[in-house]
Amino acid sequence: MPAEIDFCNAAELLPLVLSAAGARDDRLEVLVLDLSTTSFMDSQGVRLINDVRRRLPPGAVVRLVARPEGVTGRILELTGLRRDVPVYDDLAEALAS
């Protein structure tokens, strides 16, 4: 995911993420969004994640990677999204769980 997710690019990211997920639609079980290099995210980033979750095939889940001390991790905590979507400190941990 990009360094910033906000009103300027969130709408453009949705079809890109869904296209990547759609390429594995028949066997998609887990989609990991790596936000570890995302240094800024506003409410549009949260909306993006929720939109992706709603549009995945039944049974598929989203996992997030975000640095706990970063702005993105804080936004996930403040908005309550962290309660609904598993958040991991690194990509290896997200893929292994």
mmCIF file of N, CA and C in Angstrom:
data_model
loop_
_atom_site.group_PDB
_atom_site.id
_atom_site.type_symbol
_atom_site.label_atom_id
_atom_site.label_comp_id
_atom_site.label_asym_id
_atom_site.label_seq_id
_atom_site.Cartn_x
_atom_site.Cartn_y
_atom_site.Cartn_z
ATOM 1 N N MET A 1 0.849 -1.163 0.000
ATOM 2 C CA MET A 1 0.000 0.000 0.000
ATOM 3 C C MET A 1 0.903 1.236 0.000
ATOM 4 N N PRO A 2 0.377 2.355 -0.467
ATOM 5 C CA PRO A 2 1.213 3.556 -0.605
ATOM 6 C C PRO A 2 1.547 4.214 0.735
ATOM 7 N N ALA A 3 2.426 5.182 0.669
ATOM 8 C CA ALA A 3 2.860 5.900 1.874
ATOM 9 C C ALA A 3 1.733 6.705 2.506
ATOM 10 N N GLU A 4 0.796 7.164 1.694
ATOM 11 C CA GLU A 4 -0.348 7.920 2.213
ATOM 12 C C GLU A 4 -1.634 7.369 1.594
ATOM 13 N N ILE A 5 -2.653 7.251 2.427
ATOM 14 C CA ILE A 5 -3.979 6.871 1.941
ATOM 15 C C ILE A 5 -4.943 7.918 2.467
ATOM 16 N N ASP A 6 -5.493 8.685 1.526
ATOM 17 C CA ASP A 6 -6.408 9.761 1.909
ATOM 18 C C ASP A 6 -7.398 10.011 0.782
ATOM 19 N N PHE A 7 -8.106 11.123 0.854
ATOM 20 C CA PHE A 7 -9.135 11.429 -0.129
ATOM 21 C C PHE A 7 -8.580 11.531 -1.551
ATOM 22 N N CYS A 8 -7.288 11.793 -1.679
ATOM 23 C CA CYS A 8 -6.692 11.947 -3.003
ATOM 24 C C CYS A 8 -6.513 10.621 -3.746
ATOM 25 N N ASN A 9 -6.315 9.525 -3.016
ATOM 26 C CA ASN A 9 -6.011 8.277 -3.715
ATOM 27 C C ASN A 9 -6.846 7.067 -3.291
ATOM 28 N N ALA A 10 -7.632 7.170 -2.248
ATOM 29 C CA ALA A 10 -8.379 6.002 -1.758
ATOM 30 C C ALA A 10 -9.322 5.448 -2.816
ATOM 31 N N ALA A 11 -10.003 6.302 -3.539
ATOM 32 C CA ALA A 11 -10.940 5.841 -4.569
ATOM 33 C C ALA A 11 -10.216 5.104 -5.692
ATOM 34 N N GLU A 12 -8.987 5.502 -5.981
ATOM 35 C CA GLU A 12 -8.198 4.831 -7.009
ATOM 36 C C GLU A 12 -7.652 3.494 -6.529
ATOM 37 N N LEU A 13 -7.420 3.375 -5.228
ATOM 38 C CA LEU A 13 -6.858 2.145 -4.683
ATOM 39 C C LEU A 13 -7.862 1.007 -4.647
ATOM 40 N N LEU A 14 -9.127 1.312 -4.424
ATOM 41 C CA LEU A 14 -10.131 0.264 -4.295
ATOM 42 C C LEU A 14 -10.161 -0.670 -5.505
ATOM 43 N N PRO A 15 -10.271 -0.171 -6.736
ATOM 44 C CA PRO A 15 -10.288 -1.112 -7.862
ATOM 45 C C PRO A 15 -8.978 -1.883 -8.027
ATOM 46 N N LEU A 16 -7.858 -1.281 -7.641
ATOM 47 C CA LEU A 16 -6.577 -1.994 -7.729
ATOM 48 C C LEU A 16 -6.535 -3.175 -6.762
ATOM 49 N N VAL A 17 -6.963 -2.934 -5.531
ATOM 50 C CA VAL A 17 -6.970 -4.007 -4.532
ATOM 51 C C VAL A 17 -7.966 -5.089 -4.929
ATOM 52 N N LEU A 18 -9.152 -4.687 -5.367
ATOM 53 C CA LEU A 18 -10.168 -5.660 -5.752
ATOM 54 C C LEU A 18 -9.749 -6.453 -6.987
ATOM 55 N N SER A 19 -9.028 -5.831 -7.888
ATOM 56 C CA SER A 19 -8.527 -6.536 -9.068
ATOM 57 C C SER A 19 -7.511 -7.605 -8.660
ATOM 58 N N ALA A 20 -6.611 -7.247 -7.750
ATOM 59 C CA ALA A 20 -5.625 -8.220 -7.270
ATOM 60 C C ALA A 20 -6.318 -9.374 -6.543
ATOM 61 N N ALA A 21 -7.316 -9.059 -5.750
ATOM 62 C CA ALA A 21 -8.070 -10.096 -5.046
ATOM 63 C C ALA A 21 -8.878 -10.933 -6.030
ATOM 64 N N GLY A 22 -9.441 -10.275 -7.043
ATOM 65 C CA GLY A 22 -10.253 -10.980 -8.031
ATOM 66 C C GLY A 22 -9.460 -11.972 -8.855
ATOM 67 N N ALA A 23 -8.166 -11.744 -8.993
ATOM 68 C CA ALA A 23 -7.320 -12.670 -9.740
ATOM 69 C C ALA A 23 -7.255 -14.030 -9.053
ATOM 70 N N ARG A 24 -7.553 -14.058 -7.756
ATOM 71 C CA ARG A 24 -7.553 -15.304 -6.994
ATOM 72 C C ARG A 24 -8.929 -15.591 -6.405
ATOM 73 N N ASP A 25 -9.934 -15.000 -6.993
ATOM 74 C CA ASP A 25 -11.288 -15.025 -6.450
ATOM 75 C C ASP A 25 -11.780 -16.423 -6.100
ATOM 76 N N ASP A 26 -11.478 -17.395 -6.935
ATOM 77 C CA ASP A 26 -11.992 -18.736 -6.707
ATOM 78 C C ASP A 26 -11.329 -19.441 -5.530
ATOM 79 N N ARG A 27 -10.164 -18.980 -5.118
ATOM 80 C CA ARG A 27 -9.469 -19.647 -4.007
ATOM 81 C C ARG A 27 -8.939 -18.669 -2.953
ATOM 82 N N LEU A 28 -9.457 -17.457 -2.956
ATOM 83 C CA LEU A 28 -9.017 -16.451 -2.003
ATOM 84 C C LEU A 28 -9.580 -16.741 -0.612
ATOM 85 N N GLU A 29 -8.695 -16.914 0.337
ATOM 86 C CA GLU A 29 -9.101 -17.122 1.723
ATOM 87 C C GLU A 29 -8.701 -15.948 2.600
ATOM 88 N N VAL A 30 -7.516 -15.395 2.333
ATOM 89 C CA VAL A 30 -6.974 -14.308 3.143
ATOM 90 C C VAL A 30 -6.357 -13.261 2.224
ATOM 91 N N LEU A 31 -6.700 -12.010 2.496
ATOM 92 C CA LEU A 31 -6.090 -10.886 1.791
ATOM 93 C C LEU A 31 -5.352 -10.058 2.829
ATOM 94 N N VAL A 32 -4.036 -9.925 2.646
ATOM 95 C CA VAL A 32 -3.224 -9.140 3.569
ATOM 96 C C VAL A 32 -2.919 -7.796 2.925
ATOM 97 N N LEU A 33 -3.320 -6.734 3.610
ATOM 98 C CA LEU A 33 -2.984 -5.383 3.173
ATOM 99 C C LEU A 33 -1.825 -4.897 4.032
ATOM 100 N N ASP A 34 -0.693 -4.684 3.395
ATOM 101 C CA ASP A 34 0.520 -4.289 4.113
ATOM 102 C C ASP A 34 0.587 -2.764 4.201
ATOM 103 N N LEU A 35 0.284 -2.252 5.378
ATOM 104 C CA LEU A 35 0.316 -0.812 5.639
ATOM 105 C C LEU A 35 1.581 -0.404 6.395
ATOM 106 N N SER A 36 2.576 -1.277 6.420
ATOM 107 C CA SER A 36 3.768 -0.996 7.219
ATOM 108 C C SER A 36 4.551 0.214 6.715
ATOM 109 N N THR A 37 4.420 0.544 5.449
ATOM 110 C CA THR A 37 5.106 1.740 4.934
ATOM 111 C C THR A 37 4.150 2.914 4.764
ATOM 112 N N THR A 38 2.912 2.739 5.177
ATOM 113 C CA THR A 38 1.929 3.822 5.112
ATOM 114 C C THR A 38 2.119 4.716 6.328
ATOM 115 N N SER A 39 2.550 5.935 6.090
ATOM 116 C CA SER A 39 2.849 6.839 7.202
ATOM 117 C C SER A 39 1.693 7.784 7.520
ATOM 118 N N PHE A 40 0.713 7.862 6.619
ATOM 119 C CA PHE A 40 -0.454 8.701 6.871
ATOM 120 C C PHE A 40 -1.689 8.028 6.303
ATOM 121 N N MET A 41 -2.758 8.040 7.088
ATOM 122 C CA MET A 41 -4.037 7.511 6.626
ATOM 123 C C MET A 41 -5.140 8.279 7.329
ATOM 124 N N ASP A 42 -6.118 8.738 6.557
ATOM 125 C CA ASP A 42 -7.259 9.419 7.166
ATOM 126 C C ASP A 42 -8.481 8.508 7.093
ATOM 127 N N SER A 43 -9.646 9.073 7.291
ATOM 128 C CA SER A 43 -10.871 8.273 7.318
ATOM 129 C C SER A 43 -11.131 7.569 5.990
ATOM 130 N N GLN A 44 -10.611 8.102 4.907
ATOM 131 C CA GLN A 44 -10.795 7.442 3.612
ATOM 132 C C GLN A 44 -10.029 6.122 3.542
ATOM 133 N N GLY A 45 -8.926 6.034 4.252
ATOM 134 C CA GLY A 45 -8.196 4.770 4.336
ATOM 135 C C GLY A 45 -8.985 3.730 5.098
ATOM 136 N N VAL A 46 -9.633 4.149 6.167
ATOM 137 C CA VAL A 46 -10.492 3.242 6.943
ATOM 138 C C VAL A 46 -11.660 2.795 6.077
ATOM 139 N N ARG A 47 -12.232 3.729 5.354
ATOM 140 C CA ARG A 47 -13.344 3.393 4.452
ATOM 141 C C ARG A 47 -12.895 2.414 3.373
ATOM 142 N N LEU A 48 -11.706 2.619 2.838
ATOM 143 C CA LEU A 48 -11.154 1.716 1.836
ATOM 144 C C LEU A 48 -11.083 0.287 2.371
ATOM 145 N N ILE A 49 -10.546 0.142 3.564
ATOM 146 C CA ILE A 49 -10.419 -1.195 4.162
ATOM 147 C C ILE A 49 -11.797 -1.821 4.349
ATOM 148 N N ASN A 50 -12.748 -1.062 4.841
ATOM 149 C CA ASN A 50 -14.104 -1.586 5.018
ATOM 150 C C ASN A 50 -14.745 -1.948 3.685
ATOM 151 N N ASP A 51 -14.540 -1.138 2.668
ATOM 152 C CA ASP A 51 -15.089 -1.445 1.346
ATOM 153 C C ASP A 51 -14.489 -2.736 0.787
ATOM 154 N N VAL A 52 -13.194 -2.908 0.971
ATOM 155 C CA VAL A 52 -12.543 -4.139 0.516
ATOM 156 C C VAL A 52 -13.134 -5.333 1.258
ATOM 157 N N ARG A 53 -13.286 -5.227 2.554
ATOM 158 C CA ARG A 53 -13.854 -6.322 3.357
ATOM 159 C C ARG A 53 -15.232 -6.721 2.849
ATOM 160 N N ARG A 54 -16.061 -5.746 2.560
ATOM 161 C CA ARG A 54 -17.432 -6.029 2.117
ATOM 162 C C ARG A 54 -17.492 -6.662 0.731
ATOM 163 N N ARG A 55 -16.484 -6.416 -0.082
ATOM 164 C CA ARG A 55 -16.535 -6.885 -1.471
ATOM 165 C C ARG A 55 -15.760 -8.172 -1.724
ATOM 166 N N LEU A 56 -15.147 -8.705 -0.698
ATOM 167 C CA LEU A 56 -14.439 -9.971 -0.873
ATOM 168 C C LEU A 56 -15.437 -11.112 -0.968
ATOM 169 N N PRO A 57 -15.017 -12.225 -1.566
ATOM 170 C CA PRO A 57 -15.909 -13.377 -1.638
ATOM 171 C C PRO A 57 -16.260 -13.880 -0.236
ATOM 172 N N PRO A 58 -17.397 -14.529 -0.086
ATOM 173 C CA PRO A 58 -17.778 -15.075 1.229
ATOM 174 C C PRO A 58 -16.687 -15.998 1.774
ATOM 175 N N GLY A 59 -16.399 -15.833 3.035
ATOM 176 C CA GLY A 59 -15.382 -16.655 3.696
ATOM 177 C C GLY A 59 -13.979 -16.081 3.650
ATOM 178 N N ALA A 60 -13.725 -15.150 2.761
ATOM 179 C CA ALA A 60 -12.393 -14.535 2.683
ATOM 180 C C ALA A 60 -12.280 -13.455 3.759
ATOM 181 N N VAL A 61 -11.096 -13.346 4.347
ATOM 182 C CA VAL A 61 -10.877 -12.374 5.409
ATOM 183 C C VAL A 61 -9.728 -11.433 5.046
ATOM 184 N N VAL A 62 -9.754 -10.265 5.670
ATOM 185 C CA VAL A 62 -8.685 -9.281 5.507
ATOM 186 C C VAL A 62 -7.839 -9.284 6.760
ATOM 187 N N ARG A 63 -6.553 -9.234 6.563
ATOM 188 C CA ARG A 63 -5.598 -9.025 7.647
ATOM 189 C C ARG A 63 -4.776 -7.802 7.274
ATOM 190 N N LEU A 64 -4.384 -7.054 8.294
ATOM 191 C CA LEU A 64 -3.607 -5.843 8.072
ATOM 192 C C LEU A 64 -2.243 -5.961 8.718
ATOM 193 N N VAL A 65 -1.279 -5.319 8.118
ATOM 194 C CA VAL A 65 0.047 -5.163 8.705
ATOM 195 C C VAL A 65 0.237 -3.674 8.924
ATOM 196 N N ALA A 66 0.513 -3.292 10.160
ATOM 197 C CA ALA A 66 0.732 -1.879 10.489
ATOM 198 C C ALA A 66 1.662 -1.785 11.682
ATOM 199 N N ARG A 67 2.549 -0.828 11.628
ATOM 200 C CA ARG A 67 3.444 -0.593 12.766
ATOM 201 C C ARG A 67 2.621 -0.053 13.935
ATOM 202 N N PRO A 68 2.725 -0.666 15.091
ATOM 203 C CA PRO A 68 1.897 -0.242 16.221
ATOM 204 C C PRO A 68 2.177 1.186 16.678
ATOM 205 N N GLU A 69 3.399 1.661 16.494
ATOM 206 C CA GLU A 69 3.741 3.017 16.943
ATOM 207 C C GLU A 69 3.469 4.076 15.882
ATOM 208 N N GLY A 70 3.050 3.666 14.697
ATOM 209 C CA GLY A 70 2.838 4.608 13.611
ATOM 210 C C GLY A 70 1.446 5.224 13.603
ATOM 211 N N VAL A 71 1.287 6.226 12.763
ATOM 212 C CA VAL A 71 0.010 6.927 12.617
ATOM 213 C C VAL A 71 -1.074 5.957 12.157
ATOM 214 N N THR A 72 -0.749 5.099 11.219
ATOM 215 C CA THR A 72 -1.739 4.163 10.699
ATOM 216 C C THR A 72 -2.252 3.235 11.791
ATOM 217 N N GLY A 73 -1.349 2.705 12.596
ATOM 218 C CA GLY A 73 -1.765 1.853 13.713
ATOM 219 C C GLY A 73 -2.666 2.599 14.685
ATOM 220 N N ARG A 74 -2.352 3.847 14.908
ATOM 221 C CA ARG A 74 -3.169 4.684 15.815
ATOM 222 C C ARG A 74 -4.555 4.935 15.228
ATOM 223 N N ILE A 75 -4.637 5.196 13.945
ATOM 224 C CA ILE A 75 -5.931 5.409 13.277
ATOM 225 C C ILE A 75 -6.776 4.138 13.364
ATOM 226 N N LEU A 76 -6.164 2.994 13.149
ATOM 227 C CA LEU A 76 -6.898 1.728 13.244
ATOM 228 C C LEU A 76 -7.444 1.524 14.651
ATOM 229 N N GLU A 77 -6.671 1.931 15.631
ATOM 230 C CA GLU A 77 -7.102 1.821 17.034
ATOM 231 C C GLU A 77 -8.229 2.806 17.347
ATOM 232 N N LEU A 78 -8.057 4.060 16.970
ATOM 233 C CA LEU A 78 -9.040 5.096 17.285
ATOM 234 C C LEU A 78 -10.394 4.861 16.622
ATOM 235 N N THR A 79 -10.381 4.327 15.415
ATOM 236 C CA THR A 79 -11.633 4.119 14.691
ATOM 237 C C THR A 79 -12.332 2.816 15.075
ATOM 238 N N GLY A 80 -11.645 1.976 15.826
ATOM 239 C CA GLY A 80 -12.232 0.697 16.217
ATOM 240 C C GLY A 80 -12.061 -0.389 15.174
ATOM 241 N N LEU A 81 -11.452 -0.074 14.048
ATOM 242 C CA LEU A 81 -11.262 -1.075 12.997
ATOM 243 C C LEU A 81 -10.378 -2.221 13.470
ATOM 244 N N ARG A 82 -9.477 -1.913 14.363
ATOM 245 C CA ARG A 82 -8.572 -2.930 14.895
ATOM 246 C C ARG A 82 -9.334 -4.050 15.614
ATOM 247 N N ARG A 83 -10.514 -3.743 16.151
ATOM 248 C CA ARG A 83 -11.339 -4.779 16.794
ATOM 249 C C ARG A 83 -11.933 -5.741 15.771
ATOM 250 N N ASP A 84 -12.182 -5.240 14.567
ATOM 251 C CA ASP A 84 -12.862 -6.027 13.539
ATOM 252 C C ASP A 84 -11.933 -6.735 12.569
ATOM 253 N N VAL A 85 -10.731 -6.203 12.408
ATOM 254 C CA VAL A 85 -9.769 -6.752 11.452
ATOM 255 C C VAL A 85 -8.470 -7.048 12.194
ATOM 256 N N PRO A 86 -7.953 -8.273 12.074
ATOM 257 C CA PRO A 86 -6.679 -8.576 12.725
ATOM 258 C C PRO A 86 -5.552 -7.696 12.179
ATOM 259 N N VAL A 87 -4.758 -7.139 13.082
ATOM 260 C CA VAL A 87 -3.630 -6.284 12.705
ATOM 261 C C VAL A 87 -2.360 -6.912 13.265
ATOM 262 N N TYR A 88 -1.366 -7.047 12.411
ATOM 263 C CA TYR A 88 -0.098 -7.669 12.778
ATOM 264 C C TYR A 88 1.036 -6.672 12.625
ATOM 265 N N ASP A 89 2.119 -6.934 13.346
ATOM 266 C CA ASP A 89 3.274 -6.028 13.321
ATOM 267 C C ASP A 89 4.111 -6.176 12.055
ATOM 268 N N ASP A 90 4.111 -7.363 11.450
ATOM 269 C CA ASP A 90 4.897 -7.556 10.231
ATOM 270 C C ASP A 90 4.211 -8.542 9.308
ATOM 271 N N LEU A 91 4.644 -8.548 8.083
ATOM 272 C CA LEU A 91 4.024 -9.360 7.037
ATOM 273 C C LEU A 91 4.157 -10.856 7.316
ATOM 274 N N ALA A 92 5.313 -11.288 7.791
ATOM 275 C CA ALA A 92 5.505 -12.705 8.080
ATOM 276 C C ALA A 92 4.494 -13.199 9.123
ATOM 277 N N GLU A 93 4.272 -12.399 10.141
ATOM 278 C CA GLU A 93 3.316 -12.759 11.181
ATOM 279 C C GLU A 93 1.888 -12.837 10.625
ATOM 280 N N ALA A 94 1.520 -11.905 9.757
ATOM 281 C CA ALA A 94 0.182 -11.895 9.163
ATOM 282 C C ALA A 94 -0.021 -13.113 8.262
ATOM 283 N N LEU A 95 0.989 -13.484 7.526
ATOM 284 C CA LEU A 95 0.880 -14.635 6.626
ATOM 285 C C LEU A 95 0.876 -15.961 7.387
ATOM 286 N N ALA A 96 1.574 -16.010 8.512
ATOM 287 C CA ALA A 96 1.691 -17.250 9.276
ATOM 288 C C ALA A 96 0.444 -17.563 10.107
ATOM 289 N N SER A 97 -0.325 -16.556 10.456
ATOM 290 C CA SER A 97 -1.451 -16.826 11.362
ATOM 291 C C SER A 97 -2.660 -17.385 10.647
#
